[in-house]
XYZ file of N, CA and C in Angstrom:
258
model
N 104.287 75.090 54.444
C 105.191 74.816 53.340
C 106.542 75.469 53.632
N 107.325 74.692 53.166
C 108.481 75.812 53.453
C 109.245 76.365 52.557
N 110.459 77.429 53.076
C 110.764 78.172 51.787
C 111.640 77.617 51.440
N 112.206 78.502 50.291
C 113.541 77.404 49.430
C 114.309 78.177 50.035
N 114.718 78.914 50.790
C 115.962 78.920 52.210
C 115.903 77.651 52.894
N 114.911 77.173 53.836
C 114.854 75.783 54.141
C 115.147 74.542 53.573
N 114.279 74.611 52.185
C 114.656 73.706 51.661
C 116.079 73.267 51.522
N 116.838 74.306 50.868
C 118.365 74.118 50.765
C 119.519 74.088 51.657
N 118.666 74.970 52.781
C 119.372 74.023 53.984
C 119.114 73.065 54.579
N 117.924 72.342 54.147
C 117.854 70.470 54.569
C 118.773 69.824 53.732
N 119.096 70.606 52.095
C 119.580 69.544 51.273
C 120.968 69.517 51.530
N 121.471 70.692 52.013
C 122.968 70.555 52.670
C 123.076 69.898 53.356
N 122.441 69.432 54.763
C 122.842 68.560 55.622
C 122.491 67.283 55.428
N 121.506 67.087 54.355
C 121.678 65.956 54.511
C 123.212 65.146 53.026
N 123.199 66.382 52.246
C 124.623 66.038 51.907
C 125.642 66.134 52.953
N 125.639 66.671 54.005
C 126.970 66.268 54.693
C 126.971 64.898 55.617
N 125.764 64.953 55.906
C 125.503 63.584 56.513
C 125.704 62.081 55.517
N 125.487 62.206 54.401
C 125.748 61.124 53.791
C 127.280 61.014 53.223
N 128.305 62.194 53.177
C 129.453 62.378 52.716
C 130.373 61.287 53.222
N 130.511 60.683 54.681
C 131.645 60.280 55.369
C 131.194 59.271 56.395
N 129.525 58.531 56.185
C 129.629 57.276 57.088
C 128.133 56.351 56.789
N 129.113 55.570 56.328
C 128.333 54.530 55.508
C 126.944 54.042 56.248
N 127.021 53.806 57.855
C 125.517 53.697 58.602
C 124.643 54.891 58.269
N 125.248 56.304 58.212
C 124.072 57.231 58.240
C 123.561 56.958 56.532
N 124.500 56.497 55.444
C 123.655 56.386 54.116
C 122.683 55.195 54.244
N 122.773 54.333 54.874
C 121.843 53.070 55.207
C 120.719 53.620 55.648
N 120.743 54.393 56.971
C 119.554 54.965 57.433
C 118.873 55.838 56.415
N 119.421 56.821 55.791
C 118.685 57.518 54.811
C 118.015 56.870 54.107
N 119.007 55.445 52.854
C 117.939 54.905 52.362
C 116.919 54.278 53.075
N 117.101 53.829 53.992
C 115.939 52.865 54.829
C 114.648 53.885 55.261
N 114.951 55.266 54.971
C 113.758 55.625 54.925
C 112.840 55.618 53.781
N 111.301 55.350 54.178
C 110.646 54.886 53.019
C 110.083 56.330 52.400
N 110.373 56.027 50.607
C 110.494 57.239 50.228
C 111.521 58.417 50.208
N 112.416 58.234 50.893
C 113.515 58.978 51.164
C 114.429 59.218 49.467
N 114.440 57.899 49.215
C 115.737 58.263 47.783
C 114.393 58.505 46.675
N 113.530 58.137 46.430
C 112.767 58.699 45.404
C 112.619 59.996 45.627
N 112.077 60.563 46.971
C 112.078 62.100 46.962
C 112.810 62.684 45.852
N 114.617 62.203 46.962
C 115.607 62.738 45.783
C 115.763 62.585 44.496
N 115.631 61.287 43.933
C 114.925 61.287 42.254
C 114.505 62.806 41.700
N 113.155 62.176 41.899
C 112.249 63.099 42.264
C 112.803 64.800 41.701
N 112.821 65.417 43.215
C 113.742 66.839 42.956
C 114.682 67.190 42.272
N 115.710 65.678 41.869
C 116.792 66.053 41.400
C 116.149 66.283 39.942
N 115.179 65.703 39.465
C 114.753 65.514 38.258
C 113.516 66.773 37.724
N 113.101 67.096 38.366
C 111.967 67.997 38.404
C 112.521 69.513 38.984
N 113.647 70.087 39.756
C 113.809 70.828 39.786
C 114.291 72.091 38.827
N 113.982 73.122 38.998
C 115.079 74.168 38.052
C 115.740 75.108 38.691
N 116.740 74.743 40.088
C 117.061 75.165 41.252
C 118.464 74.834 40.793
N 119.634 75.126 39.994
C 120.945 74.554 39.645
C 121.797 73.742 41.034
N 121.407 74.583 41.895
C 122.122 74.698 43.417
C 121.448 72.959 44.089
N 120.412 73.239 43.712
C 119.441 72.220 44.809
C 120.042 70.722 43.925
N 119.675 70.728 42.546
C 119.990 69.872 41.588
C 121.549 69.394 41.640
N 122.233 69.996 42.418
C 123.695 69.599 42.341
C 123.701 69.044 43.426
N 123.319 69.069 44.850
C 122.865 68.879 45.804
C 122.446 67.749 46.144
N 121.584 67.541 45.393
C 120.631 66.203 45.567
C 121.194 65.033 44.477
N 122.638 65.310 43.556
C 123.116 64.540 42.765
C 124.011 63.958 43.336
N 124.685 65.070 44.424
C 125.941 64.605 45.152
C 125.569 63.686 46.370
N 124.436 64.226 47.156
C 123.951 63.078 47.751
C 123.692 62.113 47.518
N 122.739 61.756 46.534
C 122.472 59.806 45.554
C 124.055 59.398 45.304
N 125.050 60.384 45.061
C 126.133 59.809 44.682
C 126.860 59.550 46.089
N 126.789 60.033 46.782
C 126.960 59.313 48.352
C 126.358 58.142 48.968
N 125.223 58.157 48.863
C 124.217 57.069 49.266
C 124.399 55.888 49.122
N 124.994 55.815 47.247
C 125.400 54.378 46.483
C 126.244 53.859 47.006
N 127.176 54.544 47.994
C 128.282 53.475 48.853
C 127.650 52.629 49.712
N 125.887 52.418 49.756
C 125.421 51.657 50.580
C 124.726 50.544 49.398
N 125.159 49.315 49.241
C 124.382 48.599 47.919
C 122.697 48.689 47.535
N 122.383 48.249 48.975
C 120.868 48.419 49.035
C 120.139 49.779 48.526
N 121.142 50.929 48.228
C 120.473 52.128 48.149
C 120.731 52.209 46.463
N 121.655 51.557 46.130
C 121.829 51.401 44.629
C 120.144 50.944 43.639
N 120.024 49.856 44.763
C 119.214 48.622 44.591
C 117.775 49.636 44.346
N 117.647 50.076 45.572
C 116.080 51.049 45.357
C 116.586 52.346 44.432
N 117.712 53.077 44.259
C 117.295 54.085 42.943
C 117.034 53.581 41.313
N 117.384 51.942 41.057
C 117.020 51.128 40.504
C 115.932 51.019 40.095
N 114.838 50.707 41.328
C 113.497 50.573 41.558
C 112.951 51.467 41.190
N 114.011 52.573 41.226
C 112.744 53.932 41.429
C 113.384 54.892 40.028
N 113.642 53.869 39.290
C 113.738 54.525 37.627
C 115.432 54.980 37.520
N 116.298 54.919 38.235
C 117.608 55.654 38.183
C 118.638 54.933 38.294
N 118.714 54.427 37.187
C 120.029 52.923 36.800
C 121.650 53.156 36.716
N 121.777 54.215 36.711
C 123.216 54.206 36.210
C 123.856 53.863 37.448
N 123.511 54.703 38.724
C 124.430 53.462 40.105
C 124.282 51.994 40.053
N 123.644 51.731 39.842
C 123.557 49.905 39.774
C 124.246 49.372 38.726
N 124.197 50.320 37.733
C 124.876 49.649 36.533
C 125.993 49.516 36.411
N 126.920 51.051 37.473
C 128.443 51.163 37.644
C 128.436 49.997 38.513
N 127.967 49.781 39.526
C 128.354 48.653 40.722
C 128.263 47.610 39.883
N 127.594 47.476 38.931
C 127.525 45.569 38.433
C 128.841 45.903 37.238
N 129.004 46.778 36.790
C 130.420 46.879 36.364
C 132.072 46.835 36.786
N 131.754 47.438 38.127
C 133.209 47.460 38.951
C 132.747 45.783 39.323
């Protein structure tokens, strides 16, 4: 298992990885399970740090449509709802 030192340094990189290039947010979502995780943690945690973390990432991600499409799927509407608005 790992610790929440680890943990929060996976959740950093993978916020920097999704910050600035639209293929690496494709790949993230295209992993299966990948954006529910984040659901998931973002929703169930009581980590303020981790929870900000994993908000700013989904909010990165959504620059990929398809990733809109599955946090949709996976109970978390308001990106899809801004995109069918803009």
């Amino acid at each position: 298992m790992s610790s929440p030192w680890e943990w929060l340094a996976a959740l950093s990189l993978l916020l920097e990885l999704s910050k600035n290039c639209l293929s690496l947010c494709e790949k993230i979502g295209s992993r299966p399970g990948a954006i529910l995780l984040l659901i998931t943690i973002k929703c169930n945690t009581t980590d303020s740090m981790a929870a900000e973390k994993e908000n700013m990432t989904l909010n990165n991600l959504v620059k990929c449509p398809k990733n809109s499409k599955i946090m949709a799927e996976n109970r978390l509407l308001e990106p899809l709802l801004s995109n069918l608005i803009e």
